[in-house]
């Protein structure tokens, strides 16, 4: 998915939180020295979430730094990146708050121990129902795309 927010990739409707997602991916790129999607098609957010789940988030730091960085600042940066690229767009911070968190002017969010699953329920004609799950644990906050965003073909 790279820079595309999951909800945008599904619905094609951009929002302010879509930009926050892209910013989060850039933050993770800068901190880790990795591309948004690597040669093995591993998405950077999945890579950092996996390390977070293992309690090893600092392992995501750019290896070119050879450990020469402030550990608290690196952890803050990676957590803010994950927060901005959070699967559920409603739980992402606004850009102003993300910038304040990066500067240390605002507390960083508490992330769940496991990556939440994003549940996307499309609005289909009556009698049909489809739910798509995208990675992680279900955090109980699905969202629906309004029926007006789909053609009536």
GROMACS .gro file of N, CA and C in nm:
model
  459
    1UNK      N    1   0.082  -0.119   0.000
    1UNK     CA    2   0.000   0.000   0.000
    1UNK      C    3   0.087   0.126   0.000
    2UNK      N    4   0.207   0.118   0.055
    2UNK     CA    5   0.294   0.234   0.054
    2UNK      C    6   0.234   0.353   0.125
    3UNK      N    7   0.218   0.461   0.052
    3UNK     CA    8   0.167   0.585   0.110
    3UNK      C    9   0.014   0.591   0.113
    4UNK      N   10  -0.053   0.502   0.044
    4UNK     CA   11  -0.199   0.508   0.037
    4UNK      C   12  -0.263   0.461   0.167
    5UNK      N   13  -0.351   0.543   0.221
    5UNK     CA   14  -0.427   0.504   0.339
    5UNK      C   15  -0.524   0.392   0.300
    6UNK      N   16  -0.545   0.295   0.389
    6UNK     CA   17  -0.634   0.183   0.355
    6UNK      C   18  -0.773   0.228   0.313
    7UNK      N   19  -0.827   0.326   0.382
    7UNK     CA   20  -0.964   0.371   0.348
    7UNK      C   21  -0.968   0.440   0.213
    8UNK      N   22  -0.858   0.506   0.175
    8UNK     CA   23  -0.853   0.571   0.045
    8UNK      C   24  -0.837   0.467  -0.066
    9UNK      N   25  -0.753   0.367  -0.041
    9UNK     CA   26  -0.733   0.261  -0.140
    9UNK      C   27  -0.865   0.189  -0.167
   10UNK      N   28  -0.948   0.177  -0.065
   10UNK     CA   29  -1.075   0.106  -0.081
   10UNK      C   30  -1.183   0.193  -0.143
   11UNK      N   31  -1.195   0.317  -0.094
   11UNK     CA   32  -1.308   0.401  -0.135
   11UNK      C   33  -1.274   0.503  -0.243
   12UNK      N   34  -1.146   0.540  -0.254
   12UNK     CA   35  -1.108   0.643  -0.350
   12UNK      C   36  -1.144   0.783  -0.304
   13UNK      N   37  -1.185   0.797  -0.178
   13UNK     CA   38  -1.226   0.926  -0.125
   13UNK      C   39  -1.119   0.975  -0.027
   14UNK      N   40  -1.042   1.080  -0.063
   14UNK     CA   41  -0.939   1.130   0.027
   14UNK      C   42  -0.999   1.215   0.139
   15UNK      N   43  -0.931   1.215   0.253
   15UNK     CA   44  -0.970   1.299   0.366
   15UNK      C   45  -0.843   1.360   0.425
   16UNK      N   46  -0.860   1.445   0.524
   16UNK     CA   47  -0.746   1.501   0.595
   16UNK      C   48  -0.664   1.388   0.658
   17UNK      N   49  -0.731   1.287   0.709
   17UNK     CA   50  -0.662   1.175   0.774
   17UNK      C   51  -0.586   1.088   0.673
   18UNK      N   52  -0.622   1.096   0.546
   18UNK     CA   53  -0.547   1.027   0.442
   18UNK      C   54  -0.406   1.085   0.434
   19UNK      N   55  -0.397   1.217   0.441
   19UNK     CA   56  -0.266   1.284   0.441
   19UNK      C   57  -0.186   1.250   0.566
   20UNK      N   58  -0.253   1.237   0.680
   20UNK     CA   59  -0.184   1.201   0.804
   20UNK      C   60  -0.121   1.063   0.789
   21UNK      N   61  -0.193   0.971   0.725
   21UNK     CA   62  -0.138   0.837   0.701
   21UNK      C   63  -0.010   0.847   0.618
   22UNK      N   64  -0.013   0.923   0.511
   22UNK     CA   65   0.106   0.938   0.426
   22UNK      C   66   0.222   0.998   0.504
   23UNK      N   67   0.192   1.096   0.589
   23UNK     CA   68   0.295   1.157   0.673
   23UNK      C   69   0.355   1.051   0.766
   24UNK      N   70   0.271   0.968   0.824
   24UNK     CA   71   0.321   0.861   0.912
   24UNK      C   72   0.416   0.768   0.840
   25UNK      N   73   0.385   0.734   0.716
   25UNK     CA   74   0.473   0.648   0.637
   25UNK      C   75   0.607   0.718   0.613
   26UNK      N   76   0.604   0.848   0.583
   26UNK     CA   77   0.729   0.923   0.563
   26UNK      C   78   0.811   0.925   0.692
   27UNK      N   79   0.747   0.946   0.805
   27UNK     CA   80   0.817   0.945   0.934
   27UNK      C   81   0.885   0.810   0.955
   28UNK      N   82   0.813   0.701   0.928
   28UNK     CA   83   0.871   0.568   0.944
   28UNK      C   84   0.986   0.545   0.846
   29UNK      N   85   0.973   0.598   0.725
   29UNK     CA   86   1.081   0.587   0.625
   29UNK      C   87   1.208   0.655   0.675
   30UNK      N   88   1.194   0.778   0.723
   30UNK     CA   89   1.310   0.855   0.769
   30UNK      C   90   1.376   0.786   0.888
   31UNK      N   91   1.296   0.739   0.983
   31UNK     CA   92   1.351   0.677   1.104
   31UNK      C   93   1.415   0.542   1.076
   32UNK      N   94   1.359   0.467   0.983
   32UNK     CA   95   1.407   0.331   0.960
   32UNK      C   96   1.504   0.318   0.842
   33UNK      N   97   1.505   0.417   0.754
   33UNK     CA   98   1.588   0.407   0.634
   33UNK      C   99   1.534   0.308   0.532
   34UNK      N  100   1.410   0.267   0.549
   34UNK     CA  101   1.348   0.169   0.460
   34UNK      C  102   1.253   0.237   0.363
   35UNK      N  103   1.225   0.170   0.253
   35UNK     CA  104   1.126   0.218   0.157
   35UNK      C  105   0.986   0.182   0.207
   36UNK      N  106   0.882   0.251   0.156
   36UNK     CA  107   0.745   0.219   0.199
   36UNK      C  108   0.707   0.073   0.172
   37UNK      N  109   0.755   0.020   0.060
   37UNK     CA  110   0.738  -0.122   0.027
   37UNK      C  111   0.873  -0.170  -0.024
   38UNK      N  112   0.929  -0.272   0.043
   38UNK     CA  113   1.063  -0.316   0.003
   38UNK      C  114   1.058  -0.418  -0.111
   39UNK      N  115   1.175  -0.470  -0.146
   39UNK     CA  116   1.187  -0.563  -0.259
   39UNK      C  117   1.104  -0.689  -0.239
   40UNK      N  118   1.087  -0.732  -0.114
   40UNK     CA  119   1.007  -0.851  -0.085
   40UNK      C  120   0.859  -0.817  -0.067
   41UNK      N  121   0.822  -0.695  -0.099
   41UNK     CA  122   0.685  -0.645  -0.091
   41UNK      C  123   0.635  -0.633   0.054
   42UNK      N  124   0.730  -0.619   0.148
   42UNK     CA  125   0.694  -0.596   0.288
   42UNK      C  126   0.666  -0.448   0.306
   43UNK      N  127   0.548  -0.418   0.357
   43UNK     CA  128   0.506  -0.280   0.379
   43UNK      C  129   0.568  -0.229   0.509
   44UNK      N  130   0.621  -0.109   0.506
   44UNK     CA  131   0.695  -0.054   0.620
   44UNK      C  132   0.611  -0.051   0.748
   45UNK      N  133   0.483  -0.019   0.735
   45UNK     CA  134   0.399  -0.015   0.856
   45UNK      C  135   0.387  -0.154   0.918
   46UNK      N  136   0.375  -0.258   0.835
   46UNK     CA  137   0.368  -0.394   0.888
   46UNK      C  138   0.499  -0.433   0.955
   47UNK      N  139   0.610  -0.393   0.894
   47UNK     CA  140   0.742  -0.421   0.950
   47UNK      C  141   0.757  -0.359   1.089
   48UNK      N  142   0.722  -0.232   1.103
   48UNK     CA  143   0.738  -0.163   1.231
   48UNK      C  144   0.636  -0.215   1.333
   49UNK      N  145   0.513  -0.241   1.290
   49UNK     CA  146   0.413  -0.299   1.383
   49UNK      C  147   0.463  -0.433   1.436
   50UNK      N  148   0.522  -0.516   1.350
   50UNK     CA  149   0.572  -0.647   1.393
   50UNK      C  150   0.678  -0.631   1.502
   51UNK      N  151   0.769  -0.536   1.484
   51UNK     CA  152   0.870  -0.511   1.587
   51UNK      C  153   0.807  -0.455   1.714
   52UNK      N  154   0.706  -0.370   1.701
   52UNK     CA  155   0.635  -0.316   1.817
   52UNK      C  156   0.572  -0.431   1.897
   53UNK      N  157   0.507  -0.524   1.826
   53UNK     CA  158   0.441  -0.637   1.892
   53UNK      C  159   0.541  -0.724   1.969
   54UNK      N  160   0.664  -0.731   1.921
   54UNK     CA  161   0.769  -0.811   1.985
   54UNK      C  162   0.842  -0.734   2.094
   55UNK      N  163   0.806  -0.605   2.115
   55UNK     CA  164   0.875  -0.523   2.214
   55UNK      C  165   1.014  -0.481   2.168
   56UNK      N  166   1.034  -0.475   2.037
   56UNK     CA  167   1.165  -0.446   1.980
   56UNK      C  168   1.160  -0.330   1.882
   57UNK      N  169   1.080  -0.228   1.910
   57UNK     CA  170   1.058  -0.122   1.812
   57UNK      C  171   1.188  -0.051   1.773
   58UNK      N  172   1.283  -0.041   1.865
   58UNK     CA  173   1.409   0.027   1.831
   58UNK      C  174   1.490  -0.048   1.726
   59UNK      N  175   1.457  -0.174   1.704
   59UNK     CA  176   1.523  -0.251   1.597
   59UNK      C  177   1.485  -0.197   1.460
   60UNK      N  178   1.381  -0.114   1.454
   60UNK     CA  179   1.338  -0.054   1.327
   60UNK      C  180   1.425   0.066   1.289
   61UNK      N  181   1.507   0.114   1.381
   61UNK     CA  182   1.592   0.231   1.353
   61UNK      C  183   1.685   0.202   1.236
   62UNK      N  184   1.713   0.304   1.158
   62UNK     CA  185   1.799   0.292   1.041
   62UNK      C  186   1.934   0.231   1.081
   63UNK      N  187   1.969   0.116   1.023
   63UNK     CA  188   2.096   0.053   1.059
   63UNK      C  189   2.218   0.138   1.024
   64UNK      N  190   2.203   0.231   0.931
   64UNK     CA  191   2.315   0.319   0.896
   64UNK      C  192   2.354   0.411   1.012
   65UNK      N  193   2.262   0.427   1.108
   65UNK     CA  194   2.293   0.509   1.226
   65UNK      C  195   2.384   0.433   1.323
   66UNK      N  196   2.396   0.303   1.306
   66UNK     CA  197   2.481   0.216   1.388
   66UNK      C  198   2.460   0.239   1.538
   67UNK      N  199   2.335   0.261   1.576
   67UNK     CA  200   2.303   0.277   1.718
   67UNK      C  201   2.334   0.413   1.775
   68UNK      N  202   2.384   0.506   1.694
   68UNK     CA  203   2.419   0.640   1.742
   68UNK      C  204   2.300   0.733   1.729
   69UNK      N  205   2.206   0.720   1.821
   69UNK     CA  206   2.087   0.805   1.823
   69UNK      C  207   2.031   0.806   1.965
   70UNK      N  208   1.952   0.907   1.993
   70UNK     CA  209   1.884   0.915   2.121
   70UNK      C  210   1.769   0.814   2.119
   71UNK      N  211   1.777   0.714   2.206
   71UNK     CA  212   1.679   0.605   2.205
   71UNK      C  213   1.537   0.654   2.232
   72UNK      N  214   1.522   0.749   2.323
   72UNK     CA  215   1.388   0.800   2.354
   72UNK      C  216   1.329   0.874   2.234
   73UNK      N  217   1.412   0.953   2.165
   73UNK     CA  218   1.364   1.026   2.048
   73UNK      C  219   1.330   0.932   1.934
   74UNK      N  220   1.410   0.828   1.915
   74UNK     CA  221   1.381   0.731   1.809
   74UNK      C  222   1.251   0.656   1.839
   75UNK      N  223   1.235   0.615   1.964
   75UNK     CA  224   1.111   0.545   2.001
   75UNK      C  225   0.990   0.636   1.980
   76UNK      N  226   1.003   0.761   2.022
   76UNK     CA  227   0.896   0.859   2.003
   76UNK      C  228   0.862   0.872   1.855
   77UNK      N  229   0.964   0.886   1.772
   77UNK     CA  230   0.944   0.904   1.628
   77UNK      C  231   0.873   0.785   1.567
   78UNK      N  232   0.917   0.664   1.601
   78UNK     CA  233   0.854   0.544   1.546
   78UNK      C  234   0.709   0.528   1.593
   79UNK      N  235   0.683   0.559   1.719
   79UNK     CA  236   0.547   0.548   1.771
   79UNK      C  237   0.457   0.652   1.706
   80UNK      N  238   0.507   0.774   1.688
   80UNK     CA  239   0.427   0.877   1.619
   80UNK      C  240   0.400   0.833   1.475
   81UNK      N  241   0.500   0.776   1.409
   81UNK     CA  242   0.479   0.726   1.273
   81UNK      C  243   0.369   0.621   1.268
   82UNK      N  244   0.372   0.525   1.361
   82UNK     CA  245   0.267   0.423   1.366
   82UNK      C  246   0.132   0.484   1.398
   83UNK      N  247   0.131   0.582   1.487
   83UNK     CA  248   0.005   0.648   1.522
   83UNK      C  249  -0.056   0.719   1.402
   84UNK      N  250   0.028   0.785   1.324
   84UNK     CA  251  -0.021   0.857   1.206
   84UNK      C  252  -0.068   0.760   1.097
   85UNK      N  253  -0.007   0.643   1.091
   85UNK     CA  254  -0.045   0.543   0.991
   85UNK      C  255  -0.137   0.437   1.051
   86UNK      N  256  -0.205   0.471   1.158
   86UNK     CA  257  -0.295   0.377   1.227
   86UNK      C  258  -0.401   0.326   1.130
   87UNK      N  259  -0.431   0.197   1.133
   87UNK     CA  260  -0.527   0.142   1.038
   87UNK      C  261  -0.664   0.210   1.039
   88UNK      N  262  -0.714   0.244   1.157
   88UNK     CA  263  -0.844   0.311   1.167
   88UNK      C  264  -0.820   0.462   1.160
   89UNK      N  265  -0.866   0.525   1.053
   89UNK     CA  266  -0.839   0.668   1.031
   89UNK      C  267  -0.893   0.756   1.143
   90UNK      N  268  -0.999   0.712   1.209
   90UNK     CA  269  -1.058   0.793   1.316
   90UNK      C  270  -0.966   0.804   1.436
   91UNK      N  271  -0.871   0.713   1.449
   91UNK     CA  272  -0.780   0.714   1.563
   91UNK      C  273  -0.646   0.781   1.532
   92UNK      N  274  -0.628   0.828   1.409
   92UNK     CA  275  -0.505   0.899   1.374
   92UNK      C  276  -0.511   1.041   1.431
   93UNK      N  277  -0.396   1.095   1.470
   93UNK     CA  278  -0.395   1.234   1.517
   93UNK      C  279  -0.411   1.329   1.399
   94UNK      N  280  -0.440   1.453   1.428
   94UNK     CA  281  -0.436   1.556   1.324
   94UNK      C  282  -0.289   1.596   1.308
   95UNK      N  283  -0.256   1.658   1.196
   95UNK     CA  284  -0.116   1.692   1.168
   95UNK      C  285  -0.054   1.781   1.276
   96UNK      N  286  -0.128   1.878   1.322
   96UNK     CA  287  -0.074   1.968   1.425
   96UNK      C  288  -0.033   1.889   1.549
   97UNK      N  289  -0.118   1.795   1.590
   97UNK     CA  290  -0.087   1.714   1.708
   97UNK      C  291   0.032   1.622   1.681
   98UNK      N  292   0.041   1.567   1.561
   98UNK     CA  293   0.154   1.480   1.526
   98UNK      C  294   0.285   1.559   1.534
   99UNK      N  295   0.285   1.682   1.484
   99UNK     CA  296   0.404   1.766   1.490
   99UNK      C  297   0.441   1.796   1.636
  100UNK      N  298   0.342   1.824   1.718
  100UNK     CA  299   0.368   1.851   1.860
  100UNK      C  300   0.425   1.727   1.930
  101UNK      N  301   0.375   1.610   1.895
  101UNK     CA  302   0.427   1.487   1.953
  101UNK      C  303   0.573   1.466   1.912
  102UNK      N  304   0.604   1.490   1.785
  102UNK     CA  305   0.742   1.473   1.738
  102UNK      C  306   0.838   1.568   1.808
  103UNK      N  307   0.792   1.689   1.838
  103UNK     CA  308   0.876   1.788   1.907
  103UNK      C  309   0.886   1.761   2.057
  104UNK      N  310   0.807   1.667   2.108
  104UNK     CA  311   0.806   1.641   2.251
  104UNK      C  312   0.719   1.737   2.328
  105UNK      N  313   0.634   1.812   2.259
  105UNK     CA  314   0.547   1.911   2.323
  105UNK      C  315   0.413   1.851   2.364
  106UNK      N  316   0.387   1.729   2.323
  106UNK     CA  317   0.261   1.662   2.351
  106UNK      C  318   0.291   1.515   2.378
  107UNK      N  319   0.216   1.451   2.467
  107UNK     CA  320   0.244   1.310   2.494
  107UNK      C  321   0.215   1.222   2.372
  108UNK      N  322   0.293   1.116   2.361
  108UNK     CA  323   0.270   1.023   2.251
  108UNK      C  324   0.152   0.933   2.287
  109UNK      N  325   0.082   0.882   2.186
  109UNK     CA  326  -0.033   0.797   2.214
  109UNK      C  327   0.009   0.660   2.267
  110UNK      N  328  -0.084   0.596   2.333
  110UNK     CA  329  -0.063   0.458   2.378
  110UNK      C  330  -0.114   0.368   2.266
  111UNK      N  331  -0.025   0.290   2.209
  111UNK     CA  332  -0.064   0.200   2.101
  111UNK      C  333  -0.103   0.064   2.159
  112UNK      N  334  -0.193  -0.007   2.093
  112UNK     CA  335  -0.225  -0.142   2.139
  112UNK      C  336  -0.104  -0.233   2.121
  113UNK      N  337  -0.102  -0.344   2.195
  113UNK     CA  338   0.012  -0.434   2.187
  113UNK      C  339   0.021  -0.507   2.054
  114UNK      N  340  -0.089  -0.514   1.981
  114UNK     CA  341  -0.092  -0.577   1.849
  114UNK      C  342  -0.156  -0.483   1.749
  115UNK      N  343  -0.114  -0.495   1.623
  115UNK     CA  344  -0.171  -0.412   1.517
  115UNK      C  345  -0.320  -0.442   1.505
  116UNK      N  346  -0.403  -0.338   1.509
  116UNK     CA  347  -0.546  -0.360   1.494
  116UNK      C  348  -0.583  -0.399   1.351
  117UNK      N  349  -0.688  -0.475   1.340
  117UNK     CA  350  -0.742  -0.510   1.208
  117UNK      C  351  -0.831  -0.397   1.164
  118UNK      N  352  -0.820  -0.360   1.041
  118UNK     CA  353  -0.912  -0.263   0.983
  118UNK      C  354  -1.023  -0.342   0.917
  119UNK      N  355  -1.144  -0.321   0.961
  119UNK     CA  356  -1.259  -0.388   0.901
  119UNK      C  357  -1.328  -0.288   0.811
  120UNK      N  358  -1.338  -0.324   0.686
  120UNK     CA  359  -1.405  -0.238   0.589
  120UNK      C  360  -1.529  -0.311   0.542
  121UNK      N  361  -1.642  -0.251   0.564
  121UNK     CA  362  -1.767  -0.311   0.519
  121UNK      C  363  -1.820  -0.226   0.405
  122UNK      N  364  -1.827  -0.287   0.289
  122UNK     CA  365  -1.879  -0.213   0.175
  122UNK      C  366  -2.031  -0.214   0.180
  123UNK      N  367  -2.089  -0.113   0.123
  123UNK     CA  368  -2.234  -0.103   0.118
  123UNK      C  369  -2.278  -0.161  -0.016
  124UNK      N  370  -2.336  -0.279  -0.012
  124UNK     CA  371  -2.380  -0.349  -0.132
  124UNK      C  372  -2.532  -0.349  -0.139
  125UNK      N  373  -2.588  -0.388  -0.251
  125UNK     CA  374  -2.734  -0.396  -0.260
  125UNK      C  375  -2.790  -0.486  -0.151
  126UNK      N  376  -2.915  -0.462  -0.114
  126UNK     CA  377  -2.979  -0.540  -0.007
  126UNK      C  378  -2.967  -0.689  -0.035
  127UNK      N  379  -2.945  -0.765   0.070
  127UNK     CA  380  -2.931  -0.909   0.055
  127UNK      C  381  -2.787  -0.953   0.040
  128UNK      N  382  -2.696  -0.859   0.015
  128UNK     CA  383  -2.554  -0.893   0.000
  128UNK      C  384  -2.478  -0.826   0.113
  129UNK      N  385  -2.379  -0.896   0.164
  129UNK     CA  386  -2.295  -0.835   0.267
  129UNK      C  387  -2.153  -0.885   0.248
  130UNK      N  388  -2.061  -0.795   0.260
  130UNK     CA  389  -1.920  -0.830   0.241
  130UNK      C  390  -1.839  -0.751   0.343
  131UNK      N  391  -1.752  -0.819   0.413
  131UNK     CA  392  -1.663  -0.753   0.508
  131UNK      C  393  -1.521  -0.794   0.474
  132UNK      N  394  -1.432  -0.696   0.469
  132UNK     CA  395  -1.291  -0.724   0.442
  132UNK      C  396  -1.212  -0.686   0.566
  133UNK      N  397  -1.119  -0.772   0.606
  133UNK     CA  398  -1.031  -0.744   0.718
  133UNK      C  399  -0.890  -0.728   0.665
  134UNK      N  400  -0.817  -0.630   0.717
  134UNK     CA  401  -0.680  -0.605   0.675
  134UNK      C  402  -0.589  -0.613   0.796
  135UNK      N  403  -0.525  -0.727   0.819
  135UNK     CA  404  -0.421  -0.747   0.919
  135UNK      C  405  -0.453  -0.709   1.061
  136UNK      N  406  -0.378  -0.766   1.157
  136UNK     CA  407  -0.385  -0.730   1.296
  136UNK      C  408  -0.507  -0.782   1.369
  137UNK      N  409  -0.530  -0.728   1.490
  137UNK     CA  410  -0.644  -0.766   1.573
  137UNK      C  411  -0.758  -0.669   1.553
  138UNK      N  412  -0.879  -0.718   1.560
  138UNK     CA  413  -0.996  -0.632   1.544
  138UNK      C  414  -1.003  -0.538   1.662
  139UNK      N  415  -1.009  -0.409   1.635
  139UNK     CA  416  -1.016  -0.312   1.745
  139UNK      C  417  -1.158  -0.264   1.769
  140UNK      N  418  -1.255  -0.324   1.701
  140UNK     CA  419  -1.394  -0.295   1.728
  140UNK      C  420  -1.445  -0.164   1.673
  141UNK      N  421  -1.370  -0.102   1.582
  141UNK     CA  422  -1.416   0.026   1.530
  141UNK      C  423  -1.419   0.025   1.378
  142UNK      N  424  -1.506  -0.057   1.319
  142UNK     CA  425  -1.516  -0.058   1.173
  142UNK      C  426  -1.581   0.070   1.122
  143UNK      N  427  -1.562   0.098   0.995
  143UNK     CA  428  -1.628   0.213   0.934
  143UNK      C  429  -1.689   0.168   0.804
  144UNK      N  430  -1.787   0.239   0.760
  144UNK     CA  431  -1.854   0.204   0.636
  144UNK      C  432  -1.843   0.319   0.537
  145UNK      N  433  -1.833   0.285   0.412
  145UNK     CA  434  -1.832   0.386   0.307
  145UNK      C  435  -1.977   0.413   0.269
  146UNK      N  436  -2.017   0.539   0.265
  146UNK     CA  437  -2.155   0.569   0.231
  146UNK      C  438  -2.193   0.513   0.094
  147UNK      N  439  -2.317   0.472   0.080
  147UNK     CA  440  -2.370   0.415  -0.043
  147UNK      C  441  -2.350   0.510  -0.161
  148UNK      N  442  -2.347   0.640  -0.137
  148UNK     CA  443  -2.333   0.738  -0.245
  148UNK      C  444  -2.199   0.729  -0.317
  149UNK      N  445  -2.101   0.660  -0.258
  149UNK     CA  446  -1.969   0.649  -0.320
  149UNK      C  447  -1.959   0.535  -0.420
  150UNK      N  448  -2.064   0.458  -0.437
  150UNK     CA  449  -2.062   0.345  -0.528
  150UNK      C  450  -2.159   0.369  -0.642
  151UNK      N  451  -2.121   0.324  -0.762
  151UNK     CA  452  -2.211   0.339  -0.877
  151UNK      C  453  -2.326   0.240  -0.864
  152UNK      N  454  -2.434   0.265  -0.934
  152UNK     CA  455  -2.553   0.180  -0.925
  152UNK      C  456  -2.563   0.086  -1.044
  153UNK      N  457  -2.451   0.048  -1.104
  153UNK     CA  458  -2.451  -0.043  -1.219
  153UNK      C  459  -2.482  -0.183  -1.178
   0.00000   0.00000   0.00000
